[in-house]
PDB file of C-alpha atoms and ligand atoms in Angstrom:
ATOM      1  CA  MET A   1      43.902   4.149-112.274  1.00 49.00           C
ATOM      2  CA  THR A   2      43.633   0.668-113.804  1.00 56.00           C
ATOM      3  CA  GLY A   3      40.731  -0.636-115.851  1.00 62.00           C
ATOM      4  CA  THR A   4      39.718  -2.805-112.914  1.00 70.00           C
ATOM      5  CA  GLU A   5      39.576   0.176-110.592  1.00 77.00           C
ATOM      6  CA  ASP A   6      37.521   2.110-113.173  1.00 77.00           C
ATOM      7  CA  HIS A   7      35.110  -0.822-113.346  1.00 78.00           C
ATOM      8  CA  ARG A   8      34.869  -1.010-109.557  1.00 84.00           C
ATOM      9  CA  ASP A   9      34.272   2.710-109.104  1.00 83.00           C
ATOM     10  CA  ALA A  10      31.754   2.895-111.948  1.00 83.00           C
ATOM     11  CA  LEU A  11      29.789   0.028-110.385  1.00 82.00           C
ATOM     12  CA  ALA A  12      29.696   1.735-107.010  1.00 83.00           C
ATOM     13  CA  ALA A  13      28.531   4.966-108.633  1.00 83.00           C
ATOM     14  CA  SER A  14      25.806   3.107-110.560  1.00 83.00           C
ATOM     15  CA  GLY A  15      24.187   1.920-107.329  1.00 81.00           C
ATOM     16  CA  ARG A  16      24.162  -1.691-108.612  1.00 83.00           C
ATOM     17  CA  ILE A  17      26.534  -2.707-105.835  1.00 88.00           C
ATOM     18  CA  ASP A  18      25.850  -2.242-102.130  1.00 92.00           C
ATOM     19  CA  THR A  19      29.003  -0.666-100.724  1.00 93.00           C
ATOM     20  CA  SER A  20      27.444   0.113 -97.345  1.00 93.00           C
ATOM     21  CA  ARG A  21      28.251  -3.312 -95.901  1.00 95.00           C
ATOM     22  CA  PRO A  22      30.818  -6.014 -96.653  1.00 97.00           C
ATOM     23  CA  HIS A  23      29.981  -8.858 -99.036  1.00 97.00           C
ATOM     24  CA  PRO A  24      31.667 -12.291 -98.772  1.00 97.00           C
ATOM     25  CA  ALA A  25      32.743 -12.370-102.441  1.00 97.00           C
ATOM     26  CA  ARG A  26      34.478  -8.993-102.126  1.00 96.00           C
ATOM     27  CA  VAL A  27      36.116  -9.711 -98.744  1.00 97.00           C
ATOM     28  CA  TYR A  28      37.487 -12.943-100.247  1.00 96.00           C
ATOM     29  CA  ASP A  29      38.679 -10.972-103.280  1.00 96.00           C
ATOM     30  CA  TRP A  30      40.629  -8.670-100.939  1.00 97.00           C
ATOM     31  CA  TYR A  31      42.265 -11.687 -99.249  1.00 97.00           C
ATOM     32  CA  LEU A  32      43.260 -13.008-102.667  1.00 97.00           C
ATOM     33  CA  GLY A  33      44.849  -9.683-103.649  1.00 96.00           C
ATOM     34  CA  GLY A  34      42.061  -8.668-106.073  1.00 94.00           C
ATOM     35  CA  LYS A  35      40.851  -5.145-106.800  1.00 93.00           C
ATOM     36  CA  ASP A  36      37.105  -5.762-106.831  1.00 92.00           C
ATOM     37  CA  ASN A  37      36.468  -4.789-103.246  1.00 95.00           C
ATOM     38  CA  TYR A  38      35.441  -1.627-101.406  1.00 95.00           C
ATOM     39  CA  PRO A  39      36.559   0.051 -98.155  1.00 96.00           C
ATOM     40  CA  VAL A  40      33.880  -1.810 -96.119  1.00 97.00           C
ATOM     41  CA  ASP A  41      35.215  -5.153 -97.418  1.00 97.00           C
ATOM     42  CA  GLU A  42      38.838  -4.232 -96.773  1.00 97.00           C
ATOM     43  CA  ALA A  43      37.960  -3.012 -93.259  1.00 97.00           C
ATOM     44  CA  LEU A  44      36.405  -6.373 -92.321  1.00 97.00           C
ATOM     45  CA  ALA A  45      39.265  -8.319 -93.924  1.00 97.00           C
ATOM     46  CA  ARG A  46      41.829  -6.227 -92.036  1.00 97.00           C
ATOM     47  CA  GLN A  47      39.906  -6.771 -88.777  1.00 96.00           C
ATOM     48  CA  ILE A  48      40.131 -10.527 -89.388  1.00 96.00           C
ATOM     49  CA  MET A  49      43.828 -10.168 -90.281  1.00 96.00           C
ATOM     50  CA  SER A  50      44.462  -8.426 -86.942  1.00 95.00           C
ATOM     51  CA  LEU A  51      43.010 -11.530 -85.300  1.00 92.00           C
ATOM     52  CA  ASP A  52      44.782 -14.017 -87.540  1.00 91.00           C
ATOM     53  CA  GLY A  53      47.628 -12.743 -89.693  1.00 93.00           C
ATOM     54  CA  THR A  54      47.426 -15.873 -91.851  1.00 94.00           C
ATOM     55  CA  ALA A  55      43.833 -15.254 -93.082  1.00 94.00           C
ATOM     56  CA  GLN A  56      45.016 -14.330 -96.593  1.00 95.00           C
ATOM     57  CA  HIS A  57      47.065 -17.492 -96.759  1.00 96.00           C
ATOM     58  CA  VAL A  58      44.040 -19.508 -95.654  1.00 96.00           C
ATOM     59  CA  ALA A  59      41.952 -17.951 -98.459  1.00 97.00           C
ATOM     60  CA  ARG A  60      44.647 -18.887-100.997  1.00 97.00           C
ATOM     61  CA  THR A  61      44.766 -22.372 -99.512  1.00 98.00           C
ATOM     62  CA  ASN A  62      41.047 -22.721-100.177  1.00 98.00           C
ATOM     63  CA  ARG A  63      41.563 -21.621-103.773  1.00 98.00           C
ATOM     64  CA  TRP A  64      44.404 -24.151-104.173  1.00 98.00           C
ATOM     65  CA  PHE A  65      42.104 -26.879-102.820  1.00 98.00           C
ATOM     66  CA  MET A  66      39.595 -26.082-105.588  1.00 98.00           C
ATOM     67  CA  GLN A  67      42.413 -26.255-108.142  1.00 98.00           C
ATOM     68  CA  ARG A  68      43.776 -29.619-106.919  1.00 98.00           C
ATOM     69  CA  VAL A  69      40.299 -31.114-106.775  1.00 98.00           C
ATOM     70  CA  THR A  70      39.525 -29.938-110.317  1.00 98.00           C
ATOM     71  CA  ARG A  71      42.807 -31.426-111.565  1.00 98.00           C
ATOM     72  CA  TRP A  72      41.908 -34.727-109.900  1.00 98.00           C
ATOM     73  CA  LEU A  73      38.341 -34.732-111.223  1.00 98.00           C
ATOM     74  CA  ALA A  74      39.438 -33.932-114.766  1.00 98.00           C
ATOM     75  CA  ARG A  75      42.481 -36.213-114.920  1.00 98.00           C
ATOM     76  CA  GLU A  76      41.704 -39.150-112.681  1.00 98.00           C
ATOM     77  CA  ALA A  77      37.912 -39.251-112.536  1.00 98.00           C
ATOM     78  CA  GLY A  78      37.324 -38.161-116.154  1.00 98.00           C
ATOM     79  CA  VAL A  79      34.714 -35.535-115.200  1.00 98.00           C
ATOM     80  CA  ARG A  80      33.762 -33.284-118.118  1.00 98.00           C
ATOM     81  CA  GLN A  81      30.874 -31.287-116.605  1.00 98.00           C
ATOM     82  CA  TYR A  82      30.927 -28.983-113.582  1.00 98.00           C
ATOM     83  CA  LEU A  83      28.285 -27.028-111.657  1.00 98.00           C
ATOM     84  CA  ASP A  84      30.074 -24.556-109.382  1.00 98.00           C
ATOM     85  CA  ILE A  85      27.862 -22.685-106.896  1.00 98.00           C
ATOM     86  CA  GLY A  86      29.331 -19.769-104.921  1.00 98.00           C
ATOM     87  CA  THR A  87      31.920 -19.137-107.635  1.00 97.00           C
ATOM     88  CA  GLY A  88      33.252 -15.816-106.384  1.00 97.00           C
ATOM     89  CA  ILE A  89      34.893 -13.006-108.337  1.00 95.00           C
ATOM     90  CA  PRO A  90      37.067 -14.559-111.074  1.00 94.00           C
ATOM     91  CA  THR A  91      40.633 -15.300-109.922  1.00 94.00           C
ATOM     92  CA  GLU A  92      42.955 -17.046-112.358  1.00 93.00           C
ATOM     93  CA  PRO A  93      43.119 -19.903-112.842  1.00 95.00           C
ATOM     94  CA  ASN A  94      39.362 -20.317-112.651  1.00 96.00           C
ATOM     95  CA  LEU A  95      37.774 -23.749-112.468  1.00 97.00           C
ATOM     96  CA  HIS A  96      37.008 -23.971-116.201  1.00 97.00           C
ATOM     97  CA  GLN A  97      40.589 -23.059-117.109  1.00 97.00           C
ATOM     98  CA  ILE A  98      41.902 -26.004-115.104  1.00 98.00           C
ATOM     99  CA  ALA A  99      39.242 -28.431-116.342  1.00 98.00           C
ATOM    100  CA  GLN A 100      39.631 -27.336-119.974  1.00 98.00           C
ATOM    101  CA  SER A 101      43.439 -27.493-119.802  1.00 98.00           C
ATOM    102  CA  VAL A 102      42.952 -31.234-119.255  1.00 98.00           C
ATOM    103  CA  ALA A 103      39.871 -31.677-121.450  1.00 98.00           C
ATOM    104  CA  PRO A 104      39.061 -28.742-123.784  1.00 98.00           C
ATOM    105  CA  GLU A 105      35.522 -30.074-124.217  1.00 98.00           C
ATOM    106  CA  ALA A 106      34.699 -29.582-120.512  1.00 98.00           C
ATOM    107  CA  ARG A 107      31.477 -27.695-119.774  1.00 98.00           C
ATOM    108  CA  VAL A 108      31.081 -25.497-116.695  1.00 98.00           C
ATOM    109  CA  VAL A 109      28.134 -23.623-115.189  1.00 98.00           C
ATOM    110  CA  TYR A 110      29.020 -20.990-112.606  1.00 97.00           C
ATOM    111  CA  THR A 111      26.539 -19.567-110.090  1.00 98.00           C
ATOM    112  CA  ASP A 112      26.735 -16.870-107.429  1.00 98.00           C
ATOM    113  CA  ASN A 113      24.161 -14.639-105.729  1.00 97.00           C
ATOM    114  CA  ASP A 114      26.370 -11.538-105.547  1.00 96.00           C
ATOM    115  CA  PRO A 115      25.727  -8.989-108.319  1.00 93.00           C
ATOM    116  CA  ILE A 116      29.433  -8.128-108.485  1.00 94.00           C
ATOM    117  CA  VAL A 117      30.209 -11.638-109.741  1.00 94.00           C
ATOM    118  CA  LEU A 118      27.660 -11.168-112.519  1.00 92.00           C
ATOM    119  CA  THR A 119      29.541  -8.041-113.655  1.00 90.00           C
ATOM    120  CA  HIS A 120      32.614 -10.255-114.146  1.00 88.00           C
ATOM    121  CA  ALA A 121      30.781 -13.082-115.890  1.00 88.00           C
ATOM    122  CA  GLU A 122      32.618 -12.219-119.110  1.00 86.00           C
ATOM    123  CA  ALA A 123      35.890 -13.528-117.616  1.00 82.00           C
ATOM    124  CA  LEU A 124      34.139 -16.734-116.610  1.00 85.00           C
ATOM    125  CA  LEU A 125      32.673 -17.178-120.072  1.00 88.00           C
ATOM    126  CA  ARG A 126      35.950 -17.315-121.999  1.00 93.00           C
ATOM    127  CA  SER A 127      35.623 -20.984-122.821  1.00 95.00           C
ATOM    128  CA  THR A 128      37.578 -23.101-125.223  1.00 96.00           C
ATOM    129  CA  PRO A 129      35.671 -23.424-128.526  1.00 97.00           C
ATOM    130  CA  GLN A 130      35.209 -27.163-127.894  1.00 98.00           C
ATOM    131  CA  GLY A 131      33.738 -26.680-124.396  1.00 98.00           C
ATOM    132  CA  ALA A 132      31.219 -24.306-122.857  1.00 97.00           C
ATOM    133  CA  THR A 133      30.874 -22.038-119.853  1.00 97.00           C
ATOM    134  CA  GLU A 134      27.729 -20.349-118.589  1.00 96.00           C
ATOM    135  CA  TYR A 135      26.954 -18.035-115.712  1.00 96.00           C
ATOM    136  CA  VAL A 136      23.716 -18.125-113.700  1.00 96.00           C
ATOM    137  CA  GLN A 137      22.937 -15.371-111.197  1.00 96.00           C
ATOM    138  CA  ALA A 138      21.151 -17.325-108.458  1.00 98.00           C
ATOM    139  CA  ASP A 139      21.061 -18.137-104.779  1.00 98.00           C
ATOM    140  CA  VAL A 140      21.899 -21.635-103.568  1.00 98.00           C
ATOM    141  CA  ARG A 141      18.753 -21.380-101.447  1.00 98.00           C
ATOM    142  CA  ASP A 142      16.829 -21.732-104.719  1.00 98.00           C
ATOM    143  CA  PRO A 143      18.226 -25.055-105.992  1.00 98.00           C
ATOM    144  CA  ALA A 144      15.299 -25.656-108.350  1.00 98.00           C
ATOM    145  CA  ARG A 145      16.146 -22.500-110.319  1.00 98.00           C
ATOM    146  CA  ILE A 146      19.851 -23.353-110.445  1.00 98.00           C
ATOM    147  CA  LEU A 147      19.117 -26.853-111.713  1.00 98.00           C
ATOM    148  CA  GLU A 148      16.662 -25.593-114.312  1.00 98.00           C
ATOM    149  CA  GLN A 149      19.212 -23.098-115.656  1.00 98.00           C
ATOM    150  CA  ALA A 150      22.161 -25.533-115.461  1.00 98.00           C
ATOM    151  CA  ARG A 151      20.280 -28.106-117.559  1.00 98.00           C
ATOM    152  CA  LYS A 152      20.532 -25.716-120.527  1.00 98.00           C
ATOM    153  CA  THR A 153      24.313 -26.263-120.617  1.00 98.00           C
ATOM    154  CA  LEU A 154      24.942 -29.538-118.774  1.00 98.00           C
ATOM    155  CA  ASP A 155      23.635 -33.010-119.568  1.00 98.00           C
ATOM    156  CA  PHE A 156      22.195 -34.410-116.340  1.00 98.00           C
ATOM    157  CA  ASP A 157      22.200 -37.923-117.829  1.00 98.00           C
ATOM    158  CA  ARG A 158      26.002 -37.898-117.671  1.00 98.00           C
ATOM    159  CA  PRO A 159      28.159 -37.567-114.524  1.00 98.00           C
ATOM    160  CA  LEU A 160      29.041 -34.116-113.338  1.00 98.00           C
ATOM    161  CA  ALA A 161      30.775 -32.512-110.389  1.00 99.00           C
ATOM    162  CA  LEU A 162      28.837 -30.196-108.104  1.00 99.00           C
ATOM    163  CA  SER A 163      31.209 -27.866-106.288  1.00 98.00           C
ATOM    164  CA  LEU A 164      30.268 -25.895-103.179  1.00 99.00           C
ATOM    165  CA  VAL A 165      33.652 -24.531-102.204  1.00 98.00           C
ATOM    166  CA  ALA A 166      33.728 -22.196 -99.182  1.00 98.00           C
ATOM    167  CA  LEU A 167      29.984 -21.629 -99.576  1.00 98.00           C
ATOM    168  CA  THR A 168      28.051 -23.572 -96.911  1.00 98.00           C
ATOM    169  CA  HIS A 169      29.476 -21.573 -93.979  1.00 98.00           C
ATOM    170  CA  PHE A 170      27.478 -18.607 -95.312  1.00 98.00           C
ATOM    171  CA  LEU A 171      24.328 -20.654 -94.695  1.00 98.00           C
ATOM    172  CA  GLY A 172      22.964 -20.671 -91.160  1.00 98.00           C
ATOM    173  CA  ASP A 173      21.054 -23.675 -89.875  1.00 97.00           C
ATOM    174  CA  ASP A 174      17.795 -21.797 -90.619  1.00 97.00           C
ATOM    175  CA  ASP A 175      18.731 -21.975 -94.314  1.00 98.00           C
ATOM    176  CA  ARG A 176      18.479 -25.810 -94.084  1.00 98.00           C
ATOM    177  CA  PRO A 177      21.920 -26.374 -95.678  1.00 98.00           C
ATOM    178  CA  TYR A 178      21.697 -30.194 -95.551  1.00 98.00           C
ATOM    179  CA  ALA A 179      18.322 -30.206 -97.317  1.00 98.00           C
ATOM    180  CA  LEU A 180      19.675 -27.818 -99.982  1.00 98.00           C
ATOM    181  CA  VAL A 181      22.745 -29.955-100.649  1.00 98.00           C
ATOM    182  CA  SER A 182      20.579 -33.109-100.757  1.00 98.00           C
ATOM    183  CA  GLU A 183      18.215 -31.549-103.271  1.00 98.00           C
ATOM    184  CA  LEU A 184      21.145 -30.673-105.529  1.00 98.00           C
ATOM    185  CA  VAL A 185      22.849 -34.067-105.132  1.00 98.00           C
ATOM    186  CA  ASP A 186      19.547 -35.899-105.755  1.00 98.00           C
ATOM    187  CA  ALA A 187      19.425 -34.284-109.201  1.00 98.00           C
ATOM    188  CA  LEU A 188      22.842 -35.702-110.181  1.00 98.00           C
ATOM    189  CA  PRO A 189      23.204 -39.004-112.041  1.00 98.00           C
ATOM    190  CA  ALA A 190      25.229 -41.911-110.630  1.00 98.00           C
ATOM    191  CA  GLY A 191      28.958 -41.422-111.066  1.00 98.00           C
ATOM    192  CA  SER A 192      28.726 -37.714-110.181  1.00 98.00           C
ATOM    193  CA  PHE A 193      30.778 -35.991-107.486  1.00 99.00           C
ATOM    194  CA  LEU A 194      30.156 -33.535-104.655  1.00 99.00           C
ATOM    195  CA  VAL A 195      33.047 -31.200-103.748  1.00 99.00           C
ATOM    196  CA  LEU A 196      32.687 -29.114-100.611  1.00 98.00           C
ATOM    197  CA  SER A 197      34.876 -27.044 -98.301  1.00 98.00           C
ATOM    198  CA  GLN A 198      33.604 -25.402 -95.132  1.00 98.00           C
ATOM    199  CA  LEU A 199      34.890 -23.369 -92.155  1.00 98.00           C
ATOM    200  CA  THR A 200      35.326 -25.169 -88.829  1.00 98.00           C
ATOM    201  CA  ALA A 201      36.020 -23.999 -85.273  1.00 98.00           C
ATOM    202  CA  ASP A 202      37.419 -27.438 -84.324  1.00 98.00           C
ATOM    203  CA  LEU A 203      41.070 -26.427 -84.630  1.00 97.00           C
ATOM    204  CA  ASP A 204      41.251 -22.855 -83.330  1.00 96.00           C
ATOM    205  CA  PRO A 205      37.911 -22.203 -81.594  1.00 97.00           C
ATOM    206  CA  ALA A 206      38.741 -18.843 -79.962  1.00 95.00           C
ATOM    207  CA  ALA A 207      40.002 -17.191 -83.177  1.00 95.00           C
ATOM    208  CA  VAL A 208      37.273 -18.617 -85.395  1.00 97.00           C
ATOM    209  CA  MET A 209      34.458 -17.644 -83.016  1.00 97.00           C
ATOM    210  CA  ARG A 210      35.890 -14.123 -82.732  1.00 96.00           C
ATOM    211  CA  GLY A 211      35.910 -13.998 -86.549  1.00 96.00           C
ATOM    212  CA  VAL A 212      32.287 -15.156 -86.604  1.00 97.00           C
ATOM    213  CA  GLU A 213      31.406 -12.245 -84.278  1.00 97.00           C
ATOM    214  CA  MET A 214      33.201  -9.771 -86.547  1.00 97.00           C
ATOM    215  CA  TYR A 215      31.344 -11.013 -89.637  1.00 96.00           C
ATOM    216  CA  SER A 216      28.068 -11.010 -87.705  1.00 97.00           C
ATOM    217  CA  ALA A 217      28.625  -7.403 -86.554  1.00 96.00           C
ATOM    218  CA  SER A 218      28.937  -6.551 -90.268  1.00 95.00           C
ATOM    219  CA  GLY A 219      25.698  -8.346 -91.071  1.00 95.00           C
ATOM    220  CA  VAL A 220      27.266 -11.487 -92.594  1.00 96.00           C
ATOM    221  CA  THR A 221      26.337 -14.966 -91.326  1.00 96.00           C
ATOM    222  CA  LEU A 222      29.301 -17.261 -90.809  1.00 97.00           C
ATOM    223  CA  ALA A 223      28.502 -20.744 -89.521  1.00 98.00           C
ATOM    224  CA  PRO A 224      31.519 -22.924 -88.670  1.00 98.00           C
ATOM    225  CA  ARG A 225      30.765 -26.658 -88.492  1.00 98.00           C
ATOM    226  CA  THR A 226      32.446 -29.571 -86.755  1.00 98.00           C
ATOM    227  CA  HIS A 227      34.090 -32.478 -88.546  1.00 98.00           C
ATOM    228  CA  ALA A 228      30.952 -34.569 -87.951  1.00 98.00           C
ATOM    229  CA  GLU A 229      28.710 -31.790 -89.266  1.00 98.00           C
ATOM    230  CA  VAL A 230      30.820 -31.308 -92.407  1.00 98.00           C
ATOM    231  CA  SER A 231      30.879 -35.088 -92.945  1.00 98.00           C
ATOM    232  CA  ARG A 232      27.069 -35.080 -92.806  1.00 98.00           C
ATOM    233  CA  PHE A 233      26.961 -33.151 -96.112  1.00 98.00           C
ATOM    234  CA  PHE A 234      28.356 -36.329 -97.717  1.00 98.00           C
ATOM    235  CA  ASP A 235      25.839 -38.757 -96.180  1.00 98.00           C
ATOM    236  CA  GLY A 236      24.871 -41.447 -98.679  1.00 98.00           C
ATOM    237  CA  LEU A 237      27.928 -40.737-100.894  1.00 98.00           C
ATOM    238  CA  ASP A 238      31.295 -42.498-101.111  1.00 98.00           C
ATOM    239  CA  VAL A 239      33.906 -40.069 -99.819  1.00 98.00           C
ATOM    240  CA  VAL A 240      37.110 -40.522-101.832  1.00 98.00           C
ATOM    241  CA  GLU A 241      40.513 -40.766-100.140  1.00 98.00           C
ATOM    242  CA  PRO A 242      41.821 -39.073 -98.018  1.00 98.00           C
ATOM    243  CA  GLY A 243      38.324 -38.319 -96.616  1.00 98.00           C
ATOM    244  CA  VAL A 244      37.107 -35.178 -94.857  1.00 98.00           C
ATOM    245  CA  VAL A 245      40.387 -33.435 -94.001  1.00 98.00           C
ATOM    246  CA  THR A 246      41.846 -29.975 -93.540  1.00 98.00           C
ATOM    247  CA  LEU A 247      42.416 -28.527 -96.983  1.00 98.00           C
ATOM    248  CA  THR A 248      46.188 -28.920 -97.149  1.00 97.00           C
ATOM    249  CA  GLU A 249      45.826 -32.647 -96.413  1.00 97.00           C
ATOM    250  CA  TRP A 250      43.730 -33.244 -99.539  1.00 98.00           C
ATOM    251  CA  ARG A 251      46.013 -34.806-102.194  1.00 98.00           C
ATOM    252  CA  PRO A 252      48.978 -32.390-101.817  1.00 97.00           C
ATOM    253  CA  ASP A 253      50.746 -34.315-104.611  1.00 97.00           C
ATOM    254  CA  LEU A 254      48.504 -32.470-107.112  1.00 97.00           C
ATOM    255  CA  ALA A 255      49.765 -29.040-106.013  1.00 97.00           C
ATOM    256  CA  VAL A 256      51.046 -26.558-108.604  1.00 96.00           C
ATOM    257  CA  ASP A 257      52.686 -23.304-107.477  1.00 93.00           C
ATOM    258  CA  GLU A 258      51.510 -23.558-103.872  1.00 96.00           C
ATOM    259  CA  VAL A 259      53.455 -22.224-100.913  1.00 95.00           C
ATOM    260  CA  SER A 260      53.134 -23.425 -97.348  1.00 93.00           C
ATOM    261  CA  ASP A 261      52.930 -21.359 -94.164  1.00 94.00           C
ATOM    262  CA  PRO A 262      53.770 -23.418 -91.094  1.00 91.00           C
ATOM    263  CA  ASP A 263      52.126 -20.767 -88.850  1.00 90.00           C
ATOM    264  CA  ALA A 264      48.745 -20.981 -90.551  1.00 95.00           C
ATOM    265  CA  VAL A 265      45.945 -22.982 -88.981  1.00 96.00           C
ATOM    266  CA  ILE A 266      43.776 -24.088 -91.884  1.00 97.00           C
ATOM    267  CA  SER A 267      40.327 -23.948 -90.303  1.00 98.00           C
ATOM    268  CA  LEU A 268      38.491 -25.420 -93.257  1.00 98.00           C
ATOM    269  CA  TYR A 269      37.608 -29.021 -93.992  1.00 98.00           C
ATOM    270  CA  GLY A 270      37.233 -30.256 -97.516  1.00 98.00           C
ATOM    271  CA  ALA A 271      36.333 -33.468 -99.275  1.00 99.00           C
ATOM    272  CA  VAL A 272      35.191 -35.015-102.532  1.00 99.00           C
ATOM    273  CA  ALA A 273      32.579 -37.760-102.669  1.00 99.00           C
ATOM    274  CA  ARG A 274      31.126 -39.915-105.451  1.00 98.00           C
ATOM    275  CA  LYS A 275      27.479 -40.767-105.914  1.00 98.00           C
ATOM    276  CA  ALA A 276      27.180 -44.523-106.503  1.00 98.00           C
TER     277      ALA A 276
HETATM  278  C1  SAM B 301      34.537 -17.380-100.028  1.00 91.19           C
HETATM  279  S1  SAM B 301      33.824 -17.175-101.602  1.00 91.19           S
HETATM  280  C2  SAM B 301      34.342 -18.681-102.399  1.00 91.19           C
HETATM  281  C3  SAM B 301      34.568 -18.526-103.886  1.00 91.19           C
HETATM  282  C4  SAM B 301      35.040 -19.787-104.594  1.00 91.19           C
HETATM  283  N1  SAM B 301      34.069 -20.860-104.470  1.00 91.19           N
HETATM  284  C5  SAM B 301      36.366 -20.257-104.054  1.00 91.19           C
HETATM  285  O1  SAM B 301      36.343 -21.128-103.182  1.00 91.19           O
HETATM  286  O2  SAM B 301      37.403 -19.739-104.448  1.00 91.19           O
HETATM  287  C6  SAM B 301      32.094 -17.544-101.287  1.00 91.19           C
HETATM  288  C7  SAM B 301      31.164 -17.181-102.428  1.00 91.19           C
HETATM  289  O3  SAM B 301      29.850 -17.680-102.131  1.00 91.19           O
HETATM  290  C8  SAM B 301      28.904 -16.729-102.553  1.00 91.19           C
HETATM  291  N2  SAM B 301      27.667 -16.928-101.792  1.00 91.19           N
HETATM  292  C9  SAM B 301      27.439 -16.698-100.479  1.00 91.19           C
HETATM  293  N3  SAM B 301      26.180 -17.010-100.157  1.00 91.19           N
HETATM  294  C10 SAM B 301      25.589 -17.462-101.297  1.00 91.19           C
HETATM  295  C11 SAM B 301      24.278 -17.921-101.626  1.00 91.19           C
HETATM  296  N4  SAM B 301      23.329 -17.980-100.686  1.00 91.19           N
HETATM  297  N5  SAM B 301      24.024 -18.318-102.887  1.00 91.19           N
HETATM  298  C12 SAM B 301      24.996 -18.257-103.843  1.00 91.19           C
HETATM  299  N6  SAM B 301      26.245 -17.803-103.599  1.00 91.19           N
HETATM  300  C13 SAM B 301      26.540 -17.417-102.353  1.00 91.19           C
HETATM  301  C14 SAM B 301      29.561 -15.390-102.263  1.00 91.19           C
HETATM  302  O4  SAM B 301      28.977 -14.342-103.013  1.00 91.19           O
HETATM  303  C15 SAM B 301      30.998 -15.675-102.634  1.00 91.19           C
HETATM  304  O5  SAM B 301      31.260 -15.366-103.976  1.00 91.19           O
END
């Protein structure tokens, strides 16, 4: 048994982790080949895989999008501060590792609402000595708390990047996702960026809606949004080229160690926008 498996089993035994139903962070971890998931998570992931055999590839594609965007923000846009909400279980390279490989002084605050991510915060906190990383256990539906905590590490008088990568589709319309994103963006100074990726049913409606039913039957909300609805998250901001696109279309020239799968339908849109 590996150390990771020991950690996973000890957590389950401690009762700190709910292993009776799947959790998005752990299902995603299974797709990415991680070991921090439980039979309920694997069962849902395998159900989705039986519907779409490329689901693991799509999860990796989302992770690669985050990596390309972070490279672009650090190299081209000169961003040195990041607030990443819906971080997920650490998977190397993590956002701070990419940002700090360009600028060791980069500062990153990670946030997730799943207690399993908190148990891995140590991996997220291995910062360069010149920079800083912090972890905040919080729900995006409480933006005031996230902002209050993030201010301890990040300087909100200087530009920063807010990243909501593969997060907003876990918010139903009742969660008022547009108001939440606006409240977070309103707190950012001019010159800051919003990064967002989100599931859509535009490209493969039958498969995505069947997936939504499977998640829903497991008690997890999954809310795909159209191109227009995803674009609405960026209202009032200047979307940088190439716009709101499927993830593989976003600056593929920045790819490192990515593989393509011509059979995969990438049912997520992503974009980066600047606050003027
Ligand atoms: C699909 S994972 C994405 C992880 C990472 N952002 C990435 O793209 O590689 C979604 C993450 O969002 C987190 N999440 C879901 N709902 C959330 C909420 N209401 N508040 C904070 N985090 C949430 C989950 O726990 C999970 O870790």
